[in-house]
Amino acid sequence: MKTMTSWFVERLAQGMRVVECDSKASSSSNANSGVGFDPEALERGAKALREINQSPHAKKVLDLAKTQELTKQQESKAKEAEMKAAASQYSVQQEKVRWEEQRKYAQEQAQHKGEIAKFEDQLARRRQEESHEKERQRNAEMVALQEQSKKRIEAEKLAIEQRIQEERRATEAYRIKMEKEQIRMKALAEAEGRTQEHRANEDIFRRELLLKMKEERNKAVQVAKAVLTSLGEGARDILTDQTKMAMLAGGISLMALGVYGSREGTKVAARAIDRYLGTPSLVRDTSRSSMFGRMRRMFSSGKEEEYQMKDIILNKGLGERIQSLSGSLLMTKQRGAPFRHMLFYGPPGTGKTMTAKVIAKQSNMDYAILTGGDIAPLGGDAVTQLHSLFDWSATSNKGLVLFIDEADAFLGDRGGKMVQSEGLRAALNALLYRTGDQSKHFSMILATNRPGDLDSAVLNRIDDALEFPNPEAEERRQLIELYLKRYVAENKSVKGPSIRVDITPGDLSKMYDSIAKDTKGFSGRDIAKMMSAVQAAVYGSVDGILTPAMFKGVVDYKLKEFQKRKELPQ
Ligand SMILES: Nc1ncnc2c1ncn2[C@@H]1O[C@H](COP(=O)(O)OP(=O)(O)OP(=O)(O)O)[C@@H](O)[C@H]1O
Ligand SMILES: [Mg+2]
């Protein structure tokens, strides 16, 4: 079959070639001859085709060729389908890959976004923390600034106080100088007068002078005796010793020349005796000798209030401790044990000073009261004065309660921010030195509003620290009652028509309760002042009678005043 087909194909090809060659030859010969067509070639071709047609296998061969062609076509279609399938699989594959990549990309994006969000969150949190930290620092700085300004204000207050004290001292010194000058001028004037008189009548003057001198001396002796008698035991030997007496009288008569009988003369005499007996000038008040203090009280127009233990209203715990300390002071001396040192601290006007005075007076010991504020203006002299004070306290037979009020004014923290002069530092060191060991001569009581400002070495010497707080409602009620009685109801010292209270006991009691409730934050001093204002209102009234309306009016006014005072910048 194959041979037949190839023969057929050959024949066909031959026919075709013949036609082709002939057409080429004819076209060239046509070109040459100019005719253009060769009918032989066509005939040969037709002959070949006829031969093919006449062949018995021609149809078979044609069928076969057709079949082969079909098969080839189908094969090519199958291949094409295969190719298409492969292509579509490839594109599916590609799609899958693309999708996978997209998914991965989306995942990465999401992860990335998550990380960014996390990072931003961390950043925001860190920023917030930093801002909190800054806020905290700012607050701390504000607190520190406030603290500083408070301390600075306190230091300024202290400085102003010191300046006031200094000015007071300077005025006092100036006054004394002027007094002396006056006395000198007077003496000079008198001397001048006498000289003139003397010139006029020498004999008469001599006789008169002798008489006057005798008189002066007698007066001096009388004054000295009067004041020394009131000193008691300590001064007996001076009284009985004629030589000492004569010396003292001489001293007084010289200083008080020509002014006996006047207040000034008596003051001069008292100072002379104080100096003679060696009372340190720092001491403001003492049970020992202070003639000047007594004379001052004798001649002062306002009577200084005297308090007893029963007049001090304290909370129960504090009251009991004070009682026991007061009692133990005397026992300590009797048994020869060392004295304890105390610190009274608390807000102003809560009874620290009055308690210390009462303890000192009631413990049957000598007492001396000085104020820290008096020490600052002494400058370099403070050390000498303090040493002479401690030397003096050791000479008391009974033992001495040494009360230092406003202690923070000179016992302030050496390392603190408060400005402290050289003199004050030296004074503080002197006190530390003299109180370093336990003493059998004196018990020191310090009082202050600002215990925190005291030097730690001073605090270290304290055996008992007692806090004096502002009174609670119950104590306030007692204080109101006490001072209303003292200043109005039982005030016997009023001259002229007596004053009285026209409120029933029941109403009065109710008023005490309500005022006690309203006076939260008042100190003992505030309440005493309130009742003193009530007293002033009664004095000012026509009939001298305290009515409920008047009482309430004054109290309301004082309450408002207190509120306003509280609102003032501290
Ligand atoms: N607890 C109290 N009991 C009775 N009276 C008091 C009391 N506290 C204060 N007073 C009255 O107030 C006045 C002032 O009291 P005191 O001088 O003792 O106060 P302070 O605590 O020493 O004040 P400061 O700290 O200002 O020196 C007293 O004279 C008294 O009239
Ligand atoms: Mg006081």
Coordinates of C-alpha atoms and ligand atoms in Angstrom, one line a residue:
M1 CA 0.0 0.0 0.0
K2 CA 2.8 2.3 0.9
T3 CA 4.5 1.8 -2.4
M4 CA 1.3 2.5 -4.2
T5 CA 0.8 5.7 -2.4
S6 CA 4.4 6.8 -3.0
W7 CA 4.0 6.1 -6.6
F8 CA 0.9 8.1 -6.8
V9 CA 2.5 11.0 -5.0
E10 CA 5.5 10.7 -7.2
R11 CA 3.4 10.8 -10.3
L12 CA 1.5 13.8 -9.0
A13 CA 4.7 15.6 -8.2
Q14 CA 6.1 14.8 -11.6
G15 CA 2.9 16.2 -13.3
M16 CA 3.2 19.3 -11.2
R17 CA 7.0 19.7 -11.9
V18 CA 6.3 19.3 -15.7
V19 CA 3.6 22.0 -15.5
E20 CA 5.9 24.2 -13.5
C21 CA 9.0 23.7 -15.8
D22 CA 6.9 24.2 -18.9
S23 CA 5.4 27.3 -17.6
K24 CA 8.9 28.7 -16.8
A25 CA 10.2 27.7 -20.2
S26 CA 7.3 29.0 -22.0
S27 CA 7.4 32.3 -20.1
S28 CA 11.1 32.7 -21.1
S29 CA 10.4 31.7 -24.7
N30 CA 7.4 33.9 -24.6
A31 CA 9.5 36.7 -23.5
N32 CA 11.8 35.8 -26.4
S33 CA 9.2 34.8 -28.8
G34 CA 6.6 37.1 -27.5
V35 CA 3.8 34.3 -27.4
G36 CA 3.7 33.4 -23.4
F37 CA 1.8 29.9 -23.2
D38 CA 3.1 26.2 -23.6
P39 CA 0.3 23.7 -24.1
E40 CA 2.6 20.7 -23.9
A41 CA 3.3 21.1 -20.3
L42 CA -0.4 21.2 -19.6
E43 CA -1.0 18.2 -21.7
R44 CA 1.7 16.3 -19.8
G45 CA 0.1 17.3 -16.6
A46 CA -3.3 16.2 -17.8
K47 CA -1.7 12.9 -18.9
A48 CA -0.2 12.3 -15.5
L49 CA -3.6 13.0 -14.0
R50 CA -5.3 10.7 -16.3
E51 CA -2.8 8.0 -15.6
I52 CA -3.6 8.5 -11.9
N53 CA -7.3 8.3 -12.6
Q54 CA -7.0 5.2 -14.6
S55 CA -5.0 3.5 -11.9
P56 CA -7.1 0.8 -10.0
H57 CA -5.8 2.0 -6.7
A58 CA -6.4 5.6 -7.3
K59 CA -9.6 5.8 -5.3
K60 CA -8.1 3.7 -2.5
V61 CA -5.1 5.8 -2.5
L62 CA -7.2 8.9 -2.3
D63 CA -9.3 7.5 0.5
L64 CA -6.2 6.5 2.3
A65 CA -4.7 9.8 1.8
K66 CA -8.0 11.4 3.0
T67 CA -8.0 9.1 6.1
Q68 CA -4.4 9.9 6.7
E69 CA -5.2 13.5 6.4
L70 CA -8.1 13.2 8.8
T71 CA -6.1 11.2 11.3
K72 CA -3.4 13.9 11.0
Q73 CA -6.0 16.6 11.5
Q74 CA -7.5 14.7 14.5
E75 CA -4.0 14.2 15.9
S76 CA -3.3 17.9 15.5
K77 CA -6.7 18.7 17.1
A78 CA -5.9 16.4 20.0
K79 CA -2.5 18.0 20.3
E80 CA -4.2 21.3 20.1
A81 CA -6.7 20.3 22.9
E82 CA -3.8 19.0 24.9
M83 CA -2.0 22.2 24.4
K84 CA -5.1 24.1 25.4
A85 CA -5.6 21.9 28.5
A86 CA -1.9 22.5 29.4
A87 CA -2.3 26.2 28.8
S88 CA -5.4 26.4 30.9
Q89 CA -3.8 24.3 33.6
Y90 CA -0.8 26.6 33.4
S91 CA -3.1 29.6 33.7
V92 CA -4.9 28.0 36.7
Q93 CA -1.5 27.3 38.2
Q94 CA -0.5 30.9 37.5
E95 CA -3.7 32.1 39.1
K96 CA -3.1 30.0 42.1
V97 CA 0.4 31.3 42.4
R98 CA -0.8 34.9 42.0
W99 CA -3.6 34.3 44.5
E100 CA -1.2 32.8 47.0
E101 CA 1.2 35.7 46.5
Q102 CA -1.7 38.1 47.1
R103 CA -2.7 36.2 50.2
K104 CA 0.8 36.3 51.5
Y105 CA 1.1 39.9 50.6
A106 CA -2.2 40.7 52.4
Q107 CA -1.0 38.7 55.4
E108 CA 2.3 40.5 55.5
Q109 CA 0.5 43.8 55.1
A110 CA -1.8 42.9 58.0
Q111 CA 1.1 41.8 60.1
H112 CA 3.0 44.9 59.2
K113 CA 0.0 47.0 60.1
G114 CA -0.3 45.2 63.4
E115 CA 3.3 45.8 64.2
I116 CA 2.9 49.4 63.3
A117 CA -0.1 49.7 65.5
K118 CA 1.7 48.0 68.3
F119 CA 4.7 50.2 67.9
E120 CA 2.4 53.3 67.8
D121 CA 0.7 52.1 70.9
Q122 CA 4.0 51.6 72.7
L123 CA 5.1 55.0 71.5
A124 CA 1.9 56.6 72.7
R125 CA 2.2 54.8 76.0
R126 CA 5.8 55.9 76.4
R127 CA 4.8 59.4 75.5
Q128 CA 2.0 59.3 78.1
E129 CA 4.4 57.9 80.7
E130 CA 6.9 60.6 79.9
S131 CA 4.2 63.3 80.2
H132 CA 3.1 61.8 83.5
E133 CA 6.7 61.7 84.6
K134 CA 7.1 65.4 83.6
E135 CA 3.8 66.2 85.4
R136 CA 5.0 64.4 88.5
Q137 CA 8.3 66.3 88.3
R138 CA 6.5 69.6 87.8
N139 CA 4.4 68.9 90.8
A140 CA 7.4 67.9 92.9
E141 CA 9.1 71.1 91.8
M142 CA 6.0 73.1 92.6
V143 CA 5.9 71.5 96.1
A144 CA 9.6 72.2 96.6
L145 CA 9.0 75.8 95.4
Q146 CA 6.1 76.2 97.8
E147 CA 8.2 74.7 100.6
Q148 CA 11.0 77.1 99.8
S149 CA 8.7 80.1 99.6
K150 CA 7.2 79.1 102.9
K151 CA 10.6 78.8 104.5
R152 CA 11.6 82.1 103.0
I153 CA 8.5 83.8 104.3
E154 CA 9.2 82.4 107.7
A155 CA 12.8 83.5 107.6
E156 CA 11.6 87.0 106.5
K157 CA 9.0 87.0 109.3
L158 CA 11.8 86.0 111.8
A159 CA 14.1 88.7 110.4
I160 CA 11.3 91.3 110.7
E161 CA 10.6 90.1 114.3
Q162 CA 14.3 90.4 115.1
R163 CA 14.4 93.8 113.6
I164 CA 11.4 94.9 115.7
Q165 CA 13.1 93.5 118.8
E166 CA 16.3 95.3 117.9
E167 CA 14.4 98.5 117.3
R168 CA 12.6 98.0 120.6
R169 CA 15.9 97.5 122.4
A170 CA 17.4 100.5 120.6
T171 CA 14.5 102.6 121.7
E172 CA 14.7 101.4 125.2
A173 CA 18.5 102.0 125.2
Y174 CA 17.8 105.5 123.9
R175 CA 15.1 106.1 126.5
I176 CA 17.5 105.0 129.3
K177 CA 20.2 107.2 127.8
M178 CA 17.9 110.1 127.8
E179 CA 16.8 109.4 131.3
K180 CA 20.4 109.4 132.4
E181 CA 21.0 112.5 130.5
Q182 CA 18.0 114.2 132.2
I183 CA 19.2 113.1 135.6
R184 CA 22.7 114.4 134.7
M185 CA 21.3 117.7 133.4
K186 CA 19.1 118.0 136.5
A187 CA 22.0 117.3 138.7
L188 CA 24.2 119.7 136.8
A189 CA 21.4 122.3 137.0
E190 CA 21.0 121.7 140.7
A191 CA 24.8 121.8 141.2
E192 CA 24.9 125.0 139.2
G193 CA 22.1 126.5 141.4
R194 CA 23.8 125.3 144.4
T195 CA 27.1 126.8 143.3
Q196 CA 25.4 130.1 142.8
E197 CA 23.7 129.8 146.2
H198 CA 27.0 128.7 147.6
R199 CA 28.6 131.8 146.3
A200 CA 25.8 133.8 147.8
N201 CA 25.8 132.2 151.2
E202 CA 28.5 129.7 151.8
D203 CA 27.9 129.0 155.4
I204 CA 24.2 128.5 155.1
F205 CA 24.8 126.2 152.1
R206 CA 27.3 124.0 153.9
R207 CA 24.9 123.4 156.8
E208 CA 22.0 122.6 154.4
L209 CA 24.2 120.3 152.3
L210 CA 25.2 118.3 155.3
L211 CA 21.6 118.0 156.3
K212 CA 20.5 117.0 152.8
M213 CA 23.1 114.3 152.5
K214 CA 22.1 112.8 155.8
E215 CA 18.5 112.8 154.6
E216 CA 19.4 111.2 151.3
R217 CA 21.3 108.4 153.0
N218 CA 18.4 107.7 155.4
K219 CA 16.0 107.5 152.5
A220 CA 18.3 105.2 150.5
V221 CA 18.6 102.9 153.5
Q222 CA 14.9 102.8 153.9
V223 CA 14.3 101.9 150.2
A224 CA 17.0 99.3 150.2
K225 CA 15.6 97.8 153.4
A226 CA 12.1 97.7 152.0
V227 CA 13.1 95.9 148.9
L228 CA 15.5 93.6 150.6
T229 CA 13.0 92.5 153.2
S230 CA 10.8 91.2 150.4
L231 CA 13.6 89.1 149.1
G232 CA 13.5 86.9 152.2
E233 CA 16.3 84.5 153.1
G234 CA 18.7 85.3 150.3
A235 CA 19.1 88.9 151.4
R236 CA 19.2 88.5 155.1
D237 CA 22.9 88.7 155.3
I238 CA 22.9 92.0 153.5
L239 CA 20.3 93.4 155.8
T240 CA 22.2 92.4 158.9
D241 CA 25.7 93.4 157.5
Q242 CA 26.0 97.1 158.1
T243 CA 29.0 97.6 155.8
K244 CA 27.2 96.0 152.8
M245 CA 24.1 97.9 153.6
A246 CA 26.0 101.2 153.6
M247 CA 27.6 100.3 150.3
L248 CA 24.3 99.5 148.7
A249 CA 22.6 102.6 150.1
G250 CA 25.5 104.6 148.8
G251 CA 25.2 103.1 145.4
I252 CA 21.5 103.8 145.3
S253 CA 21.7 107.3 146.6
L254 CA 24.3 108.2 144.0
M255 CA 22.2 106.8 141.1
A256 CA 18.9 108.1 142.3
L257 CA 20.2 111.4 143.2
G258 CA 17.4 113.9 143.7
V259 CA 14.6 111.6 142.3
Y260 CA 13.5 109.7 145.4
G261 CA 9.8 109.5 145.8
S262 CA 9.2 109.4 142.1
R263 CA 8.6 106.2 140.1
E264 CA 11.9 106.6 138.3
G265 CA 13.8 106.7 141.5
T266 CA 12.2 103.5 142.7
K267 CA 13.0 101.8 139.4
V268 CA 16.6 102.9 139.5
A269 CA 16.9 101.5 143.0
A270 CA 15.4 98.2 142.0
R271 CA 17.8 97.9 139.1
A272 CA 20.7 98.6 141.4
I273 CA 19.6 95.8 143.7
D274 CA 19.1 93.4 140.9
R275 CA 22.6 94.1 139.6
Y276 CA 24.0 93.9 143.1
L277 CA 22.4 90.4 143.5
G278 CA 23.6 89.4 140.1
T279 CA 20.4 88.6 138.2
P280 CA 21.4 88.1 134.5
S281 CA 19.8 90.7 132.4
L282 CA 18.4 88.1 130.0
V283 CA 15.9 87.0 132.7
R284 CA 12.5 88.6 132.1
D285 CA 10.9 87.4 135.3
T286 CA 12.1 85.3 138.1
S287 CA 11.1 84.2 141.6
R288 CA 14.6 85.2 142.7
S289 CA 15.0 88.8 143.7
S290 CA 14.0 90.5 140.4
M291 CA 13.2 93.8 142.1
F292 CA 12.8 95.5 138.8
G293 CA 10.2 93.0 137.8
R294 CA 8.3 93.5 141.0
M295 CA 8.5 97.2 140.9
R296 CA 7.4 97.2 137.3
R297 CA 4.4 95.2 138.3
M298 CA 3.8 97.5 141.3
F299 CA 3.7 100.5 139.1
S300 CA 2.3 99.1 135.9
S301 CA -1.3 100.3 135.3
G302 CA -2.6 97.0 133.9
K303 CA -2.6 94.1 136.3
E304 CA -0.9 91.1 135.0
E305 CA -3.1 88.0 135.1
E306 CA -2.1 85.4 137.6
Y307 CA -3.1 81.8 136.8
Q308 CA -3.2 78.6 138.8
M309 CA -3.3 75.0 137.7
K310 CA -7.1 74.9 137.8
D311 CA -7.3 77.8 135.3
I312 CA -5.5 75.8 132.6
I313 CA -7.9 73.9 130.4
L314 CA -6.1 71.0 128.7
N315 CA -7.2 67.7 127.2
K316 CA -7.3 64.9 129.8
G317 CA -4.0 63.2 128.7
L318 CA -2.0 66.4 128.6
G319 CA -3.5 67.7 131.9
E320 CA -2.5 64.5 133.7
R321 CA 1.1 64.6 132.3
I322 CA 1.5 68.2 133.3
Q323 CA 0.3 67.4 136.9
S324 CA 2.6 64.5 137.2
L325 CA 5.6 66.5 135.8
S326 CA 4.9 69.4 138.1
G327 CA 4.8 67.1 141.1
S328 CA 7.9 65.2 140.1
L329 CA 10.0 68.3 139.8
L330 CA 10.0 69.0 143.5
M331 CA 10.6 65.3 144.4
T332 CA 13.6 65.3 142.0
K333 CA 15.2 68.1 143.9
Q334 CA 14.5 66.6 147.3
R335 CA 16.0 63.3 146.2
G336 CA 19.0 65.0 144.6
A337 CA 18.2 63.3 141.2
P338 CA 19.0 65.0 137.9
F339 CA 16.3 67.2 136.5
R340 CA 14.4 66.4 133.3
H341 CA 14.2 68.8 130.4
M342 CA 10.9 69.4 128.6
L343 CA 9.6 70.7 125.4
F344 CA 6.2 72.3 125.0
Y345 CA 5.1 72.6 121.4
G346 CA 1.9 73.5 119.5
P347 CA 0.1 76.3 117.8
P348 CA 0.1 79.8 119.2
G349 CA -2.1 80.6 122.2
T350 CA -2.6 77.1 123.4
G351 CA -1.3 77.6 126.9
K352 CA 2.4 76.7 126.7
T353 CA 3.7 79.8 128.4
M354 CA 1.0 80.0 131.1
T355 CA 1.5 76.3 131.9
A356 CA 5.3 76.7 132.2
K357 CA 4.8 79.6 134.5
V358 CA 2.3 77.8 136.7
I359 CA 4.5 74.7 136.8
A360 CA 7.5 76.8 137.8
K361 CA 5.5 78.7 140.5
Q362 CA 3.8 75.6 141.9
S363 CA 6.7 73.2 142.0
N364 CA 8.0 75.3 144.8
M365 CA 11.3 75.9 143.0
D366 CA 12.8 79.1 141.8
Y367 CA 12.0 80.0 138.3
A368 CA 13.4 82.2 135.6
I369 CA 11.7 83.1 132.4
L370 CA 13.5 84.3 129.3
T371 CA 12.5 84.7 125.7
G372 CA 14.5 83.4 122.7
G373 CA 13.7 86.6 120.8
D374 CA 15.7 88.6 123.4
I375 CA 18.9 86.6 122.6
A376 CA 19.2 87.4 118.9
P377 CA 19.7 91.1 119.3
L378 CA 22.5 90.6 121.8
G379 CA 24.8 89.4 119.0
G380 CA 28.2 88.4 120.3
D381 CA 27.2 89.3 123.9
A382 CA 24.6 86.5 123.9
V383 CA 27.3 83.8 124.8
T384 CA 28.5 85.7 127.8
Q385 CA 25.0 86.4 129.0
L386 CA 23.9 82.8 128.6
H387 CA 26.9 81.6 130.6
S388 CA 26.2 84.0 133.4
L389 CA 22.6 82.8 133.3
F390 CA 23.6 79.2 133.8
D391 CA 26.1 80.1 136.5
W392 CA 23.4 82.0 138.2
S393 CA 20.9 79.1 138.0
A394 CA 23.4 76.9 139.7
T395 CA 23.4 79.2 142.8
S396 CA 19.7 78.5 143.6
N397 CA 19.2 76.4 146.7
K398 CA 15.7 75.3 145.7
G399 CA 16.6 74.4 142.1
L400 CA 15.5 76.4 139.2
V401 CA 12.9 76.0 136.4
L402 CA 14.5 77.7 133.5
F403 CA 11.8 78.5 131.0
I404 CA 12.8 79.6 127.5
D405 CA 9.9 80.9 125.5
E406 CA 10.0 81.1 121.7
A407 CA 12.9 78.8 121.8
D408 CA 13.1 78.4 118.0
A409 CA 14.2 82.1 117.8
F410 CA 17.7 81.1 118.9
L411 CA 17.8 77.3 119.0
G412 CA 17.1 76.8 115.3
D413 CA 18.6 74.1 113.2
R414 CA 22.3 75.0 112.6
G415 CA 22.3 73.2 109.2
G416 CA 18.9 74.5 108.2
K417 CA 18.1 77.1 105.5
M418 CA 17.2 79.8 108.1
V419 CA 19.7 82.5 108.2
Q420 CA 21.5 82.3 111.5
S421 CA 23.9 84.9 112.7
E422 CA 27.3 84.1 114.1
G423 CA 26.1 85.3 117.5
L424 CA 23.1 83.0 117.5
R425 CA 25.1 80.0 116.5
A426 CA 27.5 80.7 119.3
A427 CA 24.6 81.1 121.8
L428 CA 23.1 77.8 120.6
N429 CA 26.4 76.1 121.1
A430 CA 26.7 77.6 124.6
L431 CA 23.3 76.2 125.5
L432 CA 24.2 72.8 124.1
Y433 CA 27.4 72.9 126.1
R434 CA 25.7 73.8 129.4
T435 CA 22.9 71.2 129.0
G436 CA 25.2 68.4 127.7
D437 CA 25.1 66.6 131.1
Q438 CA 22.1 66.1 133.2
S439 CA 21.8 68.9 135.7
K440 CA 21.0 68.8 139.4
H441 CA 20.5 72.6 139.4
F442 CA 17.9 73.3 136.8
S443 CA 15.1 71.9 134.7
M444 CA 14.8 73.5 131.3
I445 CA 11.4 73.9 129.6
L446 CA 11.5 75.1 126.0
A447 CA 8.4 76.4 124.3
T448 CA 7.9 76.7 120.6
N449 CA 5.3 76.8 117.8
R450 CA 7.8 75.1 115.4
P451 CA 9.5 72.1 117.0
G452 CA 10.6 71.0 113.6
D453 CA 12.9 74.1 113.4
L454 CA 14.8 73.2 116.5
D455 CA 18.3 71.9 116.1
S456 CA 18.5 68.1 116.5
A457 CA 21.1 68.4 119.3
V458 CA 18.6 70.5 121.3
L459 CA 15.8 68.0 120.7
N460 CA 18.2 65.3 121.8
R461 CA 18.5 67.0 125.2
I462 CA 14.7 66.9 125.7
D463 CA 13.3 64.1 128.0
D464 CA 9.6 64.9 127.7
A465 CA 8.0 66.5 124.7
L466 CA 4.4 67.6 125.3
E467 CA 2.1 68.7 122.5
F468 CA -0.4 71.5 123.2
P469 CA -3.0 71.2 120.5
N470 CA -5.9 73.6 119.8
P471 CA -8.7 72.8 122.2
E472 CA -11.5 70.3 121.2
A473 CA -15.2 71.2 121.6
E474 CA -15.3 70.0 125.3
E475 CA -12.3 72.1 126.3
R476 CA -13.6 75.0 124.3
R477 CA -16.8 74.9 126.3
Q478 CA -14.8 75.0 129.5
L479 CA -12.7 77.8 128.3
I480 CA -15.7 79.9 127.2
E481 CA -17.3 79.3 130.6
L482 CA -14.1 80.1 132.5
Y483 CA -13.3 83.3 130.7
L484 CA -16.9 84.6 130.7
K485 CA -16.9 84.1 134.4
R486 CA -13.4 85.6 134.8
Y487 CA -14.1 88.7 132.6
V488 CA -17.8 89.4 133.1
A489 CA -19.8 87.3 135.6
E490 CA -17.3 87.3 138.5
N491 CA -15.1 90.2 137.6
K492 CA -14.7 91.9 140.9
S493 CA -12.0 94.3 139.8
V494 CA -14.3 96.6 137.9
K495 CA -14.5 100.1 139.3
G496 CA -17.8 102.0 139.4
P497 CA -21.2 100.2 139.1
S498 CA -20.8 96.5 138.9
I499 CA -21.5 94.6 135.7
R500 CA -23.7 91.5 135.6
V501 CA -25.1 88.8 133.3
D502 CA -28.7 88.8 132.5
I503 CA -29.0 85.4 131.0
T504 CA -30.7 82.4 132.7
P505 CA -28.3 79.6 133.6
G506 CA -30.2 77.3 131.2
D507 CA -29.8 79.7 128.3
L508 CA -26.2 80.4 129.2
S509 CA -25.4 76.7 129.1
K510 CA -27.0 76.3 125.7
M511 CA -25.1 79.3 124.4
Y512 CA -21.8 77.7 125.7
D513 CA -22.6 74.6 123.8
S514 CA -23.4 76.4 120.6
I515 CA -20.3 78.7 120.8
A516 CA -18.1 75.7 121.5
K517 CA -19.4 74.0 118.4
D518 CA -18.8 77.1 116.2
T519 CA -15.3 77.9 117.5
K520 CA -13.6 74.9 115.9
G521 CA -9.9 75.9 115.3
F522 CA -9.9 78.6 118.0
S523 CA -7.0 78.5 120.4
G524 CA -7.3 79.2 124.1
R525 CA -6.1 82.7 123.5
D526 CA -8.7 83.3 120.8
I527 CA -11.4 82.2 123.2
A528 CA -10.0 84.4 126.0
K529 CA -10.0 87.3 123.6
M530 CA -13.5 86.6 122.5
M531 CA -14.7 86.8 126.1
S532 CA -12.6 89.9 126.6
A533 CA -14.5 91.5 123.7
V534 CA -17.7 90.5 125.4
Q535 CA -16.4 92.3 128.5
A536 CA -15.6 95.4 126.5
A537 CA -19.1 95.4 125.1
V538 CA -20.6 95.2 128.6
Y539 CA -18.3 98.0 129.8
G540 CA -19.5 100.1 126.9
S541 CA -23.2 99.5 127.5
V542 CA -25.2 102.1 129.5
D543 CA -26.4 99.7 132.2
G544 CA -23.4 97.3 132.3
I545 CA -25.7 94.3 131.8
L546 CA -24.8 91.4 129.4
T547 CA -28.0 90.3 127.6
P548 CA -28.3 87.2 125.3
A549 CA -28.5 89.5 122.2
M550 CA -25.3 91.4 123.2
F551 CA -23.5 88.1 123.9
K552 CA -24.6 86.6 120.6
G553 CA -23.7 89.8 118.7
V554 CA -20.1 89.9 119.9
V555 CA -19.6 86.2 119.4
D556 CA -20.9 86.4 115.8
Y557 CA -18.7 89.3 115.1
K558 CA -15.7 87.5 116.5
L559 CA -16.5 84.3 114.5
K560 CA -16.6 86.3 111.3
E561 CA -13.3 88.0 112.2
F562 CA -11.7 84.7 112.8
Q563 CA -12.9 83.4 109.4
K564 CA -11.4 86.4 107.7
R565 CA -8.2 86.0 109.5
K566 CA -8.0 82.4 108.3
E567 CA -8.4 83.5 104.7
L568 CA -5.5 85.9 104.9
P569 CA -2.3 84.5 103.2
Q570 CA -0.2 82.8 105.9
Ligands
LIG1 N1 -5.2 75.9 127.8 C1 -5.6 77.1 128.2 N2 -6.3 77.2 129.3 C2 -6.7 78.4 129.7 N3 -6.3 79.6 129.1 C3 -5.6 79.5 128.0 C4 -5.2 78.2 127.5 N4 -4.5 78.4 126.4 C5 -4.4 79.8 126.2 N5 -5.1 80.4 127.2 C6 -5.2 81.9 127.3 O1 -4.5 82.4 126.2 C7 -3.4 83.2 126.7 C8 -2.2 82.9 126.0 O2 -1.6 81.7 126.3 P1 -0.1 81.3 126.2 O3 0.7 82.6 126.2 O4 0.2 80.4 127.3 O5 0.0 80.6 124.8 P2 1.3 80.0 124.1 O6 0.9 78.6 123.8 O7 2.5 80.3 124.9 O8 1.3 80.9 122.8 P3 2.5 81.3 121.9 O9 2.9 80.1 121.2 O10 1.9 82.3 121.0 O11 3.6 81.8 122.8 C9 -3.3 82.9 128.2 O12 -2.9 84.0 128.9 C10 -4.7 82.4 128.5 O13 -5.5 83.6 128.8
MG2 MG 4.1 81.6 124.6

